[in-house]
Amino acid sequence: MSAEIARVEGRDLEAMRLYETAIRAAQESGSARHEAIANELAAGFYLQHAVARAGRACLEQARDSYLRWGALTKAKHLDAKIEELRARAPRPGSEPSLLDRLDLSSVVKATTAISTGLAPENLFETLMRILVEHAGADRGLLLVERAGAWHVRAEATAADSAVEVRVLDRAATGADLPLSALQYTTQVRRPLLLDDARLAADHPADLRQLRSRPRSLLCVPLVKQEMLAGVVYLENTMAADAFPPERIALLEVLGSQAAVALENARLYAELEEENRERRKAEEELRESECRWRNLFATAAVSLWQLDFSDVEQRLDQLRSQGVHDFGSYFAGHPEFAREAVGLVKIIDVNEATLELLGARSKQELKPDAILLPETMAAYGEQIVALAERRTPFNAETALRSLTGERIDVLLSMSVPPQPAKLDDVLVAFVDLRERKATEEALLRAREELARVTRVSTVGELAASIAHEINQPLAAMASYAGAALLWLQRAPPDVERARDTVERTIREGEHAAEIVSRVRALVKKAPPRTEPVEINELILEVLDLTGNEVKRNRISLRTRLSADDPVVRGDRIQLQQVLLNLILNAVEAMSEPGISSSELSISSRMEGANEVLVEVRDSGRGLQAGTVERIFDPFFTTRPDGMGMGLSISRSIVIAHGGRLWATPNEPRGAVFQFALPAVEPDPYPKG
Amino acid sequence: MPLLWPLPENLTISIVDDDPAVRDALWRLMDSAGLAATAFSSAEEFLASPSRDETTCLILDVRMPGMNGLELQRHLVASNWKVPIIFMSAHAEAGVRERALQAGAVEFFEKPFNSAALLDAIDAARVGRAPGAPGK
């Protein structure tokens, strides 16, 4: 039945194959009746297609089957038909027709080969072998169009009795076949039969280009339902009329089947390719999934796969209530962050996470256990980032380990863009404790350096300070000696003795003050914030440096603000700044060749909120090009300088919310100024 | 303002030091010892004063703004001024002591010093040497 349907529908080769299948099935079942019918139908098909010998063979089979079955009338009827066919058959000795050469079994073989799903290469080979073998060609090409160009996909050559087929893939050229013939066939979509004489007359150039010297040429389009699937080119170098019309007709039949097969092959190839690609993609996906899993599991960073679906739902709810600016909504509803965090579901966490938080399983990682109340704002920010699909989102925050330890972390999240769901978001936490520790170590090192610099500055001043202390000590010794002498008098002059003793005590206090001031300079005092009277600070530092100033014969002028400005900060650090600036000024003016050295120190209010302190010298001044660099660490113009003084001074001033800068003085020298924020004087001064 | 005191033996001690406390303390020590003394805050002040020629012993600080102690000594020696000089310094700089003694100083004290030792040195200078007189 399906063979008949195939016939009606014009699927000839398939019909042939199906007839054959039906016949074989009938034989196997032992049903003579079915075998007879199958054979008769097959014969009808072949005769319809002018394949007389195959048709006659089928009819003979059908007749025999009918006889076996007992349908004598039917058998007789078929006998008459067979006789008729036999009479019409060409006489032996005449040129063998295609029919003679294309026996039934070959056709069936071809049909089967073509119709069963073969890889293109096998199909090309089979098709060409059958066509060349049975068409009486000594060379044949299978041409397939691809991307607008014709390609030779198979070349068959008959040598002696064997046919050799090579499967190839190269662009067709004029050496393969006459391109004019190919063009005609593809345009008209009908077979073209030529002999060499005709070709020489119409397209002499084509003939010259050919590698072979064919006498007969045949181009058959492989057309199926208006679709050109390929072209078969056959040639015969022996005879000018090697391809008679009936042979062409059969080739057309085979050709249309071949077209379907080729199309199938193409689809098959595409499918194969697609399969391969899909397999490859799947494999890659599996691999990447595997890699990702591996990375996830073994990463040193804490990784979380989180499901924010419920959060998203809640956010959608808010949106439907008219909330669009989540940033300000969160600011106004701090409790929402807590609620949203509670809606987050943990899909998975890696080992590093459990290790970081000291947990045994992800079940232990409840928000209440691992989140600190003071960090809730950061997690709120994260929810806002999710709502706005802002990616990547990074925030410095903290987690709490299950043992209660605060862990400073960097939260890093990449939010999938719309319209992806938020049901699998990867969040990473980087442990910042180590970094924090490094930062703290750096800070300590900086403090230490500042202290060392302070000490070395003091070291330079040590001799001078010793002088400072020795003066009151010398005075004390003298006063004490005098007091003793007054008391040794007869009678003792108690009044004078008391006076000198009092002076001794005062000088003792003076010496103690100096000592404590030095100690304060050297002491590693933690930064303190206290109200500092700038004028007092200036006088203290001048007290310490006074001797240096005098020794270098520098005339000192002070103009201190009558407002008694107060700043807030670390008195010792601010002393350090001023000490540095004054010593630098002294140094700049102590060079040979500097006459009339004048150091001027002033303080004044700049507006209502700023205190300005100015240290003006008449020294060698600032060299052009170095003004900006003098504040750089390790930059120095002195051969014995460390280059840290101004750098540290500026850091201190900046740490106090102020600024420090330098300008040239007129007519020479430099002006260093620093400005600090002024505060209200302390209403309850100590002491 | 230099402080003047009537001299029991017609002698005058001159003190030159820029530190007001030291100046005052030394003057009071001389006073308690019954010595007349005049104190000056700088070498220039001393040189400009008429007391310069009445001085029998000079107590001189090394480090001072303007002309320092060694410069004053050099100046006085150059003008053939033969009054004994007792040096004192709060700042022991290498070589200063040697230079001072070489140039003729009778004593070099490092501050702080024992007041009795200073008085002894003054006494020794007065006994051992001719009283200061204008160098001519």
XYZ file of N, CA and C in Angstrom, chain A residues 462-464 466-468 470-483 485-486 489 496 499-500 503 507 510 547-548 550-551 553, chain B residues 5 17-22 24-26 28-29 31-34 61 63-68 71 90-91 93 111-115 118-119:
204
model
N 68.848 68.436 70.852
C 69.214 67.953 72.181
C 70.203 68.872 72.883
N 71.223 69.248 72.147
C 72.245 70.101 72.728
C 71.636 71.414 73.196
N 70.786 71.909 72.330
C 70.141 73.174 72.629
C 69.256 73.058 73.864
N 69.631 70.820 76.254
C 70.510 70.680 77.415
C 70.904 72.069 77.919
N 71.203 72.936 76.974
C 71.534 74.313 77.308
C 70.389 74.967 78.054
N 69.169 74.744 77.501
C 67.968 75.307 78.108
C 67.838 74.884 79.567
N 70.274 73.548 81.514
C 71.434 73.901 82.329
C 71.379 75.336 82.844
N 70.721 76.189 82.107
C 70.615 77.581 82.560
C 69.891 77.673 83.908
N 68.654 77.140 84.015
C 68.010 77.235 85.332
C 68.759 76.470 86.416
N 69.421 75.353 85.997
C 70.175 74.603 87.000
C 71.336 75.439 87.528
N 72.007 76.122 86.626
C 73.117 76.982 87.047
C 72.607 78.088 87.967
N 71.455 78.633 87.590
C 70.859 79.686 88.415
C 70.510 79.145 89.791
N 69.931 77.944 89.808
C 69.547 77.327 91.083
C 70.759 77.124 91.995
N 71.829 76.610 91.375
C 73.042 76.353 92.160
C 73.559 77.657 92.769
N 73.513 78.701 91.966
C 74.013 79.995 92.445
C 73.121 80.562 93.539
N 71.789 80.473 93.317
C 70.853 80.968 94.334
C 71.063 80.211 95.642
N 71.156 78.877 95.504
C 71.308 78.054 96.711
C 72.598 78.425 97.457
N 73.675 78.620 96.668
C 74.953 79.024 97.265
C 74.818 80.359 97.999
N 74.106 81.285 97.371
C 73.912 82.612 97.966
C 73.112 82.497 99.257
N 72.044 81.690 99.213
C 71.195 81.513 100.400
C 72.021 81.002 101.561
N 75.201 81.387 102.006
C 76.105 82.441 102.496
C 75.367 83.448 103.372
N 74.114 83.789 102.982
C 73.324 84.701 103.808
C 73.085 84.096 105.183
N 76.094 84.186 107.631
C 76.488 85.475 108.202
C 76.129 85.543 109.690
N 67.161 87.836 103.218
C 67.782 87.638 101.912
C 67.864 86.151 101.563
N 64.598 85.011 100.256
C 64.377 85.520 98.901
C 65.101 84.658 97.867
N 66.373 84.326 98.165
C 67.111 83.521 97.179
C 66.585 82.091 97.117
N 63.689 82.130 94.908
C 64.141 82.203 93.514
C 64.632 80.834 93.042
N 63.252 78.700 89.844
C 64.085 78.177 88.767
C 63.943 76.654 88.635
N 60.982 76.104 86.654
C 61.279 76.426 85.268
C 61.955 75.239 84.572
N 66.356 79.570 71.619
C 67.801 79.568 71.657
C 68.406 79.405 70.274
N 67.796 78.505 69.482
C 68.262 78.310 68.103
C 68.163 79.613 67.323
N 68.119 82.682 68.507
C 69.085 83.666 68.977
C 70.484 83.333 68.495
N 70.810 82.054 68.590
C 72.151 81.616 68.242
C 72.484 81.953 66.794
N 71.378 84.421 65.293
C 71.226 85.880 65.158
C 70.076 86.242 64.232
N 77.461 98.129 93.038
C 77.604 97.818 94.478
C 78.907 98.436 94.958
N 76.085 87.514 80.890
C 75.299 86.322 80.511
C 73.965 86.796 79.958
N 73.509 86.149 78.875
C 72.234 86.583 78.281
C 71.034 86.014 79.030
N 71.246 84.995 79.874
C 70.107 84.403 80.575
C 69.800 85.213 81.832
N 68.590 85.777 81.924
C 68.287 86.671 83.047
C 68.355 85.976 84.409
N 67.940 84.698 84.467
C 67.943 83.977 85.751
C 69.369 83.756 86.225
N 70.213 83.322 85.303
C 71.622 83.081 85.652
C 72.272 84.396 86.085
N 70.881 87.047 87.323
C 70.376 87.455 88.629
C 70.954 86.590 89.740
N 71.027 85.270 89.509
C 71.515 84.336 90.531
C 72.983 84.619 90.852
N 73.790 84.852 89.792
C 75.219 85.113 90.000
C 75.436 86.421 90.755
N 73.428 87.725 92.866
C 73.056 87.519 94.268
C 74.098 86.680 95.028
N 74.736 85.778 94.296
C 75.789 84.973 94.923
C 76.984 85.872 95.304
N 76.855 88.992 95.830
C 76.349 89.866 96.896
C 76.453 89.170 98.247
N 75.979 87.871 98.256
C 75.994 87.135 99.529
C 77.428 86.885 100.003
N 78.373 86.874 99.056
C 79.775 86.639 99.407
C 80.502 87.945 99.722
N 79.782 89.024 99.666
C 80.365 90.313 99.990
C 81.158 90.910 98.860
N 79.832 84.177 79.991
C 79.131 83.068 79.332
C 79.692 82.922 77.918
N 78.003 81.172 75.062
C 77.012 81.330 73.996
C 76.113 82.502 74.299
N 76.162 83.470 73.414
C 75.293 84.626 73.589
C 74.932 85.159 72.220
N 73.774 85.764 72.109
C 73.454 86.411 70.847
C 74.418 87.566 70.618
N 74.666 87.857 69.389
C 75.634 88.903 69.096
C 77.042 88.388 69.349
N 77.867 89.244 69.919
C 79.234 88.830 70.212
C 79.204 87.773 71.298
N 79.853 86.620 71.057
C 79.833 85.585 72.087
C 81.048 85.737 73.007
N 84.593 85.583 71.492
C 84.882 86.784 70.704
C 85.225 87.967 71.618
N 76.727 76.537 79.267
C 75.680 75.524 79.455
C 75.718 74.501 78.321
N 76.592 74.748 77.359
C 76.564 73.954 76.145
C 77.981 73.559 75.804
N 80.644 72.539 73.998
C 81.027 72.252 72.619
C 82.500 71.882 72.592
N 77.976 74.754 83.179
C 76.738 74.954 83.933
C 76.033 73.621 84.052
N 75.432 73.219 85.116
C 75.481 73.981 86.376
C 76.785 73.689 87.137
N 77.207 74.649 87.883
C 78.471 74.484 88.608
C 78.242 74.757 90.091
N 79.188 74.325 90.884
C 79.103 74.524 92.324
C 79.438 75.983 92.632
N 78.583 76.631 93.408
C 78.773 78.067 93.660
C 80.043 78.319 94.487
N 82.996 78.378 92.269
C 83.096 79.644 91.533
C 83.734 80.733 92.417
N 83.265 80.776 93.670
C 83.800 81.788 94.589
C 85.291 81.545 94.856
